CSV table of C-alpha atoms and ligand atoms in Angstrom, one decimal:
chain,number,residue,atom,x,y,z
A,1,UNK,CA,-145.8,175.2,166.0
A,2,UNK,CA,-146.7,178.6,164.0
A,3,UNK,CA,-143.5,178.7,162.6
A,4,UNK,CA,-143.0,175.1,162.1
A,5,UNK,CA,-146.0,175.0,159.4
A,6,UNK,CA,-144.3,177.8,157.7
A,7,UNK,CA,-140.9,175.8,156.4
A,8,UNK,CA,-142.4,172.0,156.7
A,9,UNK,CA,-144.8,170.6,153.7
A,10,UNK,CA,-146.9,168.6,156.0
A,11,UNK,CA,-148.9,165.3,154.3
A,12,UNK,CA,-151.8,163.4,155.1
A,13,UNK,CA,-152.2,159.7,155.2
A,14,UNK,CA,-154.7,156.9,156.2
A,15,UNK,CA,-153.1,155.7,159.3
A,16,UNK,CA,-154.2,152.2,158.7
A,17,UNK,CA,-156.4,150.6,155.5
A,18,UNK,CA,-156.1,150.4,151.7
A,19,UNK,CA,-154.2,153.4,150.9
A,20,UNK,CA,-151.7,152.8,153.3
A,21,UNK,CA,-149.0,150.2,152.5
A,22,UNK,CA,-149.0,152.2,148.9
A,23,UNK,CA,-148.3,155.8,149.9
A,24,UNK,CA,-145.5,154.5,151.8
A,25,UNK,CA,-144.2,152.1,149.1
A,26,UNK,CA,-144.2,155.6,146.8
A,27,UNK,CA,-143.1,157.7,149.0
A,28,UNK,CA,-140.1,155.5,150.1
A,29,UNK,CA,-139.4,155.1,146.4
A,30,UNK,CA,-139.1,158.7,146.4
A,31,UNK,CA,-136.3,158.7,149.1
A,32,UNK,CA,-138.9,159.6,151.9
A,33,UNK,CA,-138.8,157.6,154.9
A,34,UNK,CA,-142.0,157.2,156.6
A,35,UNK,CA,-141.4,156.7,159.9
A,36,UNK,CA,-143.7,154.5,162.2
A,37,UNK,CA,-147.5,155.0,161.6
A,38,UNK,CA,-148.6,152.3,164.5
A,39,UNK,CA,-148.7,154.8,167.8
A,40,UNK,CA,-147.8,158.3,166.5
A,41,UNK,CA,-150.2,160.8,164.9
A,42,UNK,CA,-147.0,163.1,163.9
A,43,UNK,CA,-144.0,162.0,162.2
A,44,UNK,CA,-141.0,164.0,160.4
A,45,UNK,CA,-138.3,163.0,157.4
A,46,UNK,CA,-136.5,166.1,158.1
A,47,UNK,CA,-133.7,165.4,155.2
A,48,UNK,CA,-136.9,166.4,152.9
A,49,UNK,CA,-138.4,169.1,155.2
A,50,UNK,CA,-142.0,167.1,155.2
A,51,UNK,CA,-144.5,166.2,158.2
A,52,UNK,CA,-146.2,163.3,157.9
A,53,UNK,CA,-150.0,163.1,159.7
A,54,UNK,CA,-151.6,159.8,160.2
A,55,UNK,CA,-155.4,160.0,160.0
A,56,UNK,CA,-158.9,158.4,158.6
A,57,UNK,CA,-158.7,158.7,155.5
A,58,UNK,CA,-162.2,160.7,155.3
A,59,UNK,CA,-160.8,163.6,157.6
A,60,UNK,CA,-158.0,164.2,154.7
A,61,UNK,CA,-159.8,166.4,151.9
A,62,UNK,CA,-161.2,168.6,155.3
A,63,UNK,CA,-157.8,168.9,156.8
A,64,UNK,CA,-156.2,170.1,153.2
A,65,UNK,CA,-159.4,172.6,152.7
A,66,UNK,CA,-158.8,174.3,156.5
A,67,UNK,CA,-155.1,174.4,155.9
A,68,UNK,CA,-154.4,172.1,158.7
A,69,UNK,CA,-152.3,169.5,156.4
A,70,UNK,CA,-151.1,171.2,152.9
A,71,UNK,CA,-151.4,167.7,150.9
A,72,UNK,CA,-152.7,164.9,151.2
A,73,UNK,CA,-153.1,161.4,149.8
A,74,UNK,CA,-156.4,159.3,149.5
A,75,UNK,CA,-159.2,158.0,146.9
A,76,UNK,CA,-160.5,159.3,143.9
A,77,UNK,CA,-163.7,158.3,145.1
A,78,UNK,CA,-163.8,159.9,148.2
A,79,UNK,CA,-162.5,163.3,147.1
A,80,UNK,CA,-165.8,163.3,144.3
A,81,UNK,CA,-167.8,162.8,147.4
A,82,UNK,CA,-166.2,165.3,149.2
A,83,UNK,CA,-166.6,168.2,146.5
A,84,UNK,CA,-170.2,167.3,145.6
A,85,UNK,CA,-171.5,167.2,149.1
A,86,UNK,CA,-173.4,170.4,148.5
A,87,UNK,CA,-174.6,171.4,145.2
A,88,UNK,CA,-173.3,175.0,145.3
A,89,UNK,CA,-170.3,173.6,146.8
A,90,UNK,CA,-167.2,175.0,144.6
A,91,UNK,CA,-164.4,172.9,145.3
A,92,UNK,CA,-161.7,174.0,146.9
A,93,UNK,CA,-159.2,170.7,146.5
A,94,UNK,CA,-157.3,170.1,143.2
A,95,UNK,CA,-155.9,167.0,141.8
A,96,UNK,CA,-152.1,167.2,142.0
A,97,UNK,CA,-151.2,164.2,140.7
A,98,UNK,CA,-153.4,160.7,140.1
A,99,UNK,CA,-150.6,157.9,141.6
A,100,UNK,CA,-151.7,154.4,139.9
A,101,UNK,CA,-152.4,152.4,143.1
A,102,UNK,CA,-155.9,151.4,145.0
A,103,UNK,CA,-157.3,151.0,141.8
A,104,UNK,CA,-161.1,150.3,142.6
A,105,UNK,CA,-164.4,151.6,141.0
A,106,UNK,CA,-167.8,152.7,142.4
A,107,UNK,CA,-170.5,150.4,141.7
A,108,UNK,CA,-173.9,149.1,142.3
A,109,UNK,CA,-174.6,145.6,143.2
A,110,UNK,CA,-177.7,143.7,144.0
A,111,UNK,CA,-178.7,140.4,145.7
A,112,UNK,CA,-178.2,137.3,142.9
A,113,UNK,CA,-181.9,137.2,142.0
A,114,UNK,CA,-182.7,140.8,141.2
A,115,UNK,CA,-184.1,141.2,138.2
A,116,UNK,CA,-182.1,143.8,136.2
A,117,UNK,CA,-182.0,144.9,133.0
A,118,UNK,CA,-182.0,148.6,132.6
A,119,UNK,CA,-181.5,152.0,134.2
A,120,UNK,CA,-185.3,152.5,135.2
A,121,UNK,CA,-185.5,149.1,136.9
A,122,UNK,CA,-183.9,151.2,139.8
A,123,UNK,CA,-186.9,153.8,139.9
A,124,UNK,CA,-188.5,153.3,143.4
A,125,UNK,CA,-185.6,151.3,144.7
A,126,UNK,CA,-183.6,151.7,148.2
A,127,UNK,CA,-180.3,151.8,147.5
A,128,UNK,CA,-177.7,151.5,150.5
A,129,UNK,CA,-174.0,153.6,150.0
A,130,UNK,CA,-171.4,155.6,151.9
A,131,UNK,CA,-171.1,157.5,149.4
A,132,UNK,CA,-174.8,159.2,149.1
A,133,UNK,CA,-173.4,162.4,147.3
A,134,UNK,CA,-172.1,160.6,144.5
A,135,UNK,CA,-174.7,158.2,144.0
A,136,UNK,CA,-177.0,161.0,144.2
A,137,UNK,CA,-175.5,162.9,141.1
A,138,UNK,CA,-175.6,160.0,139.3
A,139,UNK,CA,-179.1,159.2,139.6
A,140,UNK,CA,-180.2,162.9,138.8
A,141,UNK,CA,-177.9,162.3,135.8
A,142,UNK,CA,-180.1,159.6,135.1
A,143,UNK,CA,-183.1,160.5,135.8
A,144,UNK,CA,-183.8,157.9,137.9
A,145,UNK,CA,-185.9,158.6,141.5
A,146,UNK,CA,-184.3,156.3,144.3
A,147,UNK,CA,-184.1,156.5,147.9
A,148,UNK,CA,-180.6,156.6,149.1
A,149,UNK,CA,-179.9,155.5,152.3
A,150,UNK,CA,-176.4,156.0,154.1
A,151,UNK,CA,-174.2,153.9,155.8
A,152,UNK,CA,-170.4,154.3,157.4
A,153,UNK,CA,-169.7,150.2,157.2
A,154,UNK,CA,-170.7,146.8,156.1
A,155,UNK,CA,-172.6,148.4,153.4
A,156,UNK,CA,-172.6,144.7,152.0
A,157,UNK,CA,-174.9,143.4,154.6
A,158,UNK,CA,-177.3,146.0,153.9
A,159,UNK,CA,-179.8,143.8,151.5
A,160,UNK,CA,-179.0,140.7,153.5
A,161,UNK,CA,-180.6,143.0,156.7
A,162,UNK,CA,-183.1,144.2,154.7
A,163,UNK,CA,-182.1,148.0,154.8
A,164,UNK,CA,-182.1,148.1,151.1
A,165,UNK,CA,-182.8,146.7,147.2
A,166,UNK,CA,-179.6,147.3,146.2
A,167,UNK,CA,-176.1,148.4,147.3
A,168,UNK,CA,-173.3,150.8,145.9
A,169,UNK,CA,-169.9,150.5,147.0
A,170,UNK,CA,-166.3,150.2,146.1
A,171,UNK,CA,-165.3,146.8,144.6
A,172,UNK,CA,-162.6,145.6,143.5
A,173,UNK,CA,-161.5,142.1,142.5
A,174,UNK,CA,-165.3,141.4,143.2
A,175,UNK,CA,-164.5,139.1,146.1
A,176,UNK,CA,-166.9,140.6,148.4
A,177,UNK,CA,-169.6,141.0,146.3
A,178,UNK,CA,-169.3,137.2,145.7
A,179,UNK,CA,-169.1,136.4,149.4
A,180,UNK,CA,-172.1,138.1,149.6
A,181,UNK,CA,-174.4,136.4,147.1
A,182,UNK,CA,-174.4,139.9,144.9
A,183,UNK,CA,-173.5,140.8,141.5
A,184,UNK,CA,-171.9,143.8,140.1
A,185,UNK,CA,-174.9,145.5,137.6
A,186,UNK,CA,-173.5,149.2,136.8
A,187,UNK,CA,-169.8,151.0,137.3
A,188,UNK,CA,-170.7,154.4,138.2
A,189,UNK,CA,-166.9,155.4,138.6
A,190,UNK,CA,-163.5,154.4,138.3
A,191,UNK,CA,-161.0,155.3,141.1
A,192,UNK,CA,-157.0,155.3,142.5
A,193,UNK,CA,-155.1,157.1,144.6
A,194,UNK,CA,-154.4,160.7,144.7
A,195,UNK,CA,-152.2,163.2,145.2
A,196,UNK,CA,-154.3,165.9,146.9
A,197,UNK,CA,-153.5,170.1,147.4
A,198,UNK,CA,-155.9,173.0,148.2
A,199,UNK,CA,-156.7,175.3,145.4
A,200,UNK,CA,-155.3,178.1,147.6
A,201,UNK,CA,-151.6,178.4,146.8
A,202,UNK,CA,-148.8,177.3,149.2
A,203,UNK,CA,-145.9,179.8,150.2
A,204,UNK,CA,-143.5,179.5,147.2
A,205,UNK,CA,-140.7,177.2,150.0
A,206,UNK,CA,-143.9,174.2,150.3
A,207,UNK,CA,-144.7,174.7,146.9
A,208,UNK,CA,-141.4,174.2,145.9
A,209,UNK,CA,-141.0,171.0,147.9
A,210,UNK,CA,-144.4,170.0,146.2
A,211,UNK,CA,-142.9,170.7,142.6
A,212,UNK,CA,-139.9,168.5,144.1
A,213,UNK,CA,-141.6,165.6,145.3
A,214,UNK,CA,-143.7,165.3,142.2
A,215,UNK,CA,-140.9,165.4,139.9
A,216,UNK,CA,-139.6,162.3,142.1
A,217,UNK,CA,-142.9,160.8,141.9
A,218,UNK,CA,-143.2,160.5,138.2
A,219,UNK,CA,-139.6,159.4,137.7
A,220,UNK,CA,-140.5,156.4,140.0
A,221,UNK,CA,-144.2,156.0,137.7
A,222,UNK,CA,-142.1,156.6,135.0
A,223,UNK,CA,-139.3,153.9,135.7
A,224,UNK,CA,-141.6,151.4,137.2
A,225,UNK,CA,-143.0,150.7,133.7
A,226,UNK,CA,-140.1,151.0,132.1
A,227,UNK,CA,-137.6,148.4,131.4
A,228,UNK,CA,-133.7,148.8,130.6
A,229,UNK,CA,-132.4,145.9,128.1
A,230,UNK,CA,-129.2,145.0,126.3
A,231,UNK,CA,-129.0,142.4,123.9
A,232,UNK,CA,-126.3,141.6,120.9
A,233,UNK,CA,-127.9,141.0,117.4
A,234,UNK,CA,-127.0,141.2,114.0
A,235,UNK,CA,-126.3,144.9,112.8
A,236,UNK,CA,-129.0,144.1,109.5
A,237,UNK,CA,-131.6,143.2,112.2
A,238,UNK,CA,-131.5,146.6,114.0
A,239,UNK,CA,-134.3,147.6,111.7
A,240,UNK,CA,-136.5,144.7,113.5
A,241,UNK,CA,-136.4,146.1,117.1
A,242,UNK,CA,-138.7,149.0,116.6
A,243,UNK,CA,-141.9,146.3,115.8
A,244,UNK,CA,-141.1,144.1,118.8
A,245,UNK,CA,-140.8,146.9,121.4
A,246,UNK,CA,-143.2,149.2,121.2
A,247,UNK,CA,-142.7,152.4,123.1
A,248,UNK,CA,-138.7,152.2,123.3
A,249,UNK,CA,-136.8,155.1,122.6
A,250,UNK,CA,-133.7,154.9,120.2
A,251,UNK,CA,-131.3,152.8,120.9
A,252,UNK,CA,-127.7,153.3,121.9
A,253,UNK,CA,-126.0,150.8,119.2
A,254,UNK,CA,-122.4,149.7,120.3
A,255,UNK,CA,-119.7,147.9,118.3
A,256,UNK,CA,-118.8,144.2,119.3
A,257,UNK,CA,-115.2,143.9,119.5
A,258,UNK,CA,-114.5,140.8,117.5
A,259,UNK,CA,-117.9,140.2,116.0
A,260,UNK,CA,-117.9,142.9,112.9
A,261,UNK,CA,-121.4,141.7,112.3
A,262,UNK,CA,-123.0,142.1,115.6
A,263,UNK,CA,-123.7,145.1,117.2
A,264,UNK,CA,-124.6,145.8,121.5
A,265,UNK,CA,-128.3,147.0,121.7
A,266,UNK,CA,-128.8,149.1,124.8
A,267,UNK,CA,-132.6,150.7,125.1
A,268,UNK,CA,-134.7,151.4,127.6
A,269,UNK,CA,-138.5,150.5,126.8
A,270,UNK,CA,-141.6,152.2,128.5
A,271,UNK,CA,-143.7,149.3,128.2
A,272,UNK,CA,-143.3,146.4,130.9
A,273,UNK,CA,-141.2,143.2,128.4
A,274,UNK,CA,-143.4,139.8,128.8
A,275,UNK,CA,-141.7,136.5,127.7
A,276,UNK,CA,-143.6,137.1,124.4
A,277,UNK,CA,-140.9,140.3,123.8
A,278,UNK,CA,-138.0,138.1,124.7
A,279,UNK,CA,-139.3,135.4,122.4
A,280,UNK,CA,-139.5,137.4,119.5
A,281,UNK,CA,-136.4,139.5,120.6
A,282,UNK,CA,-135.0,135.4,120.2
A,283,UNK,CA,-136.6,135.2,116.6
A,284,UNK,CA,-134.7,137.9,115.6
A,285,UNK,CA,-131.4,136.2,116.4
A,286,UNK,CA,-130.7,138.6,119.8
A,287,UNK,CA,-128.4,136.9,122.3
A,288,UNK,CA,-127.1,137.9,125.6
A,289,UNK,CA,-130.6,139.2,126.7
A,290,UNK,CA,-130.6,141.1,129.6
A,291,UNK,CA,-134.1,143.1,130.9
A,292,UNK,CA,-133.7,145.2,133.8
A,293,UNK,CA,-135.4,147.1,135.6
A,294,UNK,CA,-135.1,150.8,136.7
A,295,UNK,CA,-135.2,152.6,139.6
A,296,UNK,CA,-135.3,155.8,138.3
A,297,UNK,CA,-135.9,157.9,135.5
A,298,UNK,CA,-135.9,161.9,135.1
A,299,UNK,CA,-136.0,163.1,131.6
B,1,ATP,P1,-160.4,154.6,157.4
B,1,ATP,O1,-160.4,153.9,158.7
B,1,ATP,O2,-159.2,155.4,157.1
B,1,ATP,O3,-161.7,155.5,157.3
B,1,ATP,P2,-161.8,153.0,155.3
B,1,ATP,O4,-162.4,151.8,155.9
B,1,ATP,O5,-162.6,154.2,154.9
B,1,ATP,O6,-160.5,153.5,156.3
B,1,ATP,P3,-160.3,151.5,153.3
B,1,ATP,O7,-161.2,150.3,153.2
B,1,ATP,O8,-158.9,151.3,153.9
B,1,ATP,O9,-161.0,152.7,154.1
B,1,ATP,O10,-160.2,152.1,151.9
B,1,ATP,C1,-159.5,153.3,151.6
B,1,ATP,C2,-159.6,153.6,150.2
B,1,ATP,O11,-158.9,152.6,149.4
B,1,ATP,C3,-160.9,153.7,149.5
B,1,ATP,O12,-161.5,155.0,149.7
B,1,ATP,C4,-160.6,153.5,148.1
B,1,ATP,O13,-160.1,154.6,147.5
B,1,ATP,C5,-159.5,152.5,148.1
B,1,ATP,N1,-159.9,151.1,147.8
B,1,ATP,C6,-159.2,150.3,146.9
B,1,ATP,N2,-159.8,149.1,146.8
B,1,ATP,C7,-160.8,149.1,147.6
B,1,ATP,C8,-161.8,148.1,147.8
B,1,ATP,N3,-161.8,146.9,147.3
B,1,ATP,N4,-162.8,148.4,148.7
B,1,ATP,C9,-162.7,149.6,149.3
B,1,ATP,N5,-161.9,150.6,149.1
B,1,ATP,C10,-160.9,150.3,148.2
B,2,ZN,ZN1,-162.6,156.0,155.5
């Protein structure tokens, strides 16, 4: 096992929840299979040399900081709770890489009929959250003296039960907070996935496969809002492109045997193209539209 840790980069996931079905999307886009998460707590891809550990995702940030795992993926969120748990707490995890999925934000809610209108409205209040270190900060940021109670679950029920005035939790679309009778009053954060490493530096072979994974991690961000197209139009209308697609790099321009006043278009544009783009592509006289999309893209 000693040996073992030296030559294999070993990652933590959330065995089961939000952040799940995305790290293994990414990290199959990145040519790493992750094997079966439903009965094992270790896995292996051994063609990339990394370790896979399936675990809650609040056990992540202290597995990285004692060494046990050397990255790890989970929320924003949780890894500001994690560092501000203590106030002379100097964190010891650093942000690798932010990764663009389980987009949520921090916020605090309230049953329907609260009356709310500013900050000091929550002076005195009871506010119910799993995330007390957090919410803490942000009222002593504030200025504003609440009483913080914690919970581990169903923080939603909390006003309903009568544990508290007011919640703070993660939402997302909302739906919950609807479900519930509450409405949203205050974002105190935004949050996505993360790419997680100690501050403590690896041994130059992990941090190496680190270096190599993240490089295949932002060639799939990179081509995943990207979009390859080809298109014919007339060579006097090449000028036109730049204003319809924003973001696309110069164009490879190729003659059209046969058509002396066309010309092939091939470009690859960084933005996502909507129907509007191909309708004003069409207004410009382009024909044989194709948009593709890419799989990868290393500059
Ligand atoms: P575990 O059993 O691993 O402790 P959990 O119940 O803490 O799971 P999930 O509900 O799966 O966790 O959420 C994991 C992470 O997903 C959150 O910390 C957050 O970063 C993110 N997330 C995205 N959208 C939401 C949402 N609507 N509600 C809660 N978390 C969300
Ligand atoms: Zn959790």
């Amino acid at each position: 096992m000693g040996e073992n840790r030296k030559s294999v980069l070993r990652i933590a996931l959330q065995k089961s929840g939000r952040l799940a079905e995305g790290s293994d999307q990414l990290l199959t886009k990145c040519g790493i299979k992750v094997k079966s998460r439903s009965n094992q707590l270790v896995t292996c891809d051994d063609s990339f040399g990394i370790e896979f550990l399936f675990v809650r995702d609040d056990d992540i940030p202290g597995m990285i900081e004692s060494g046990v795992c050397d990255i790890g993926i989970f929320g924003e969120n949780l890894l500001r709770e994690y560092v501000s748990r203590s106030v002379v707490q100097v964190s010891k995890l650093e942000t690798i890489l932010p990764l663009g999925f389980s987009k949520c934000r921090l916020s605090l809610a309230a049953p329907k009929e609260f009356p709310y209108s500013k900050l000091s409205d929550l002076n005195g209040k009871v506010i119910a959250t799993s995330y007390p270190n957090t919410l803490r900060n942000f009222l002593n940021a504030s200025n504003i003296e609440a009483n913080v109670v914690t919970m581990h679950g169903s923080v939603e029920l909390a006003c309903h039960i009568g544990v508290a005035d007011l919640i703070c939790d993660l939402v997302s679309s909302g739906a919950t907070l609807y479900e519930n009778a509450l409405k949203e009053i205050l974002t105190i954060s935004q949050s996505e996935a993360v790419l997680v490493q100690a501050q403590a530096p690896l041994n130059s072979y992990k941090s190496k496969l680190v270096e190599k994974l993240v490089l295949r991690i932002k060639g799939v961000q990179a081509a995943s809002k990207s979009k390859y197209i080809m298109l014919h139009l007339e060579r006097d209308k090449i000028d036109q492109l730049a204003g319809i697609l924003p973001g696309c790099e110069t164009p490879t321009i190729l003659d059209l045997k046969g058509f002396p006043t066309k010309v092939a278009v091939h470009v690859v544009s960084q933005e996502d193209v909507f129907w509007e783009t191909v309708e004003n592509l069409k207004g410009i006289g382009a024909s044989s539209l194709l948009v593709m999309p890419i799989d990868k893209m290393i500059s």
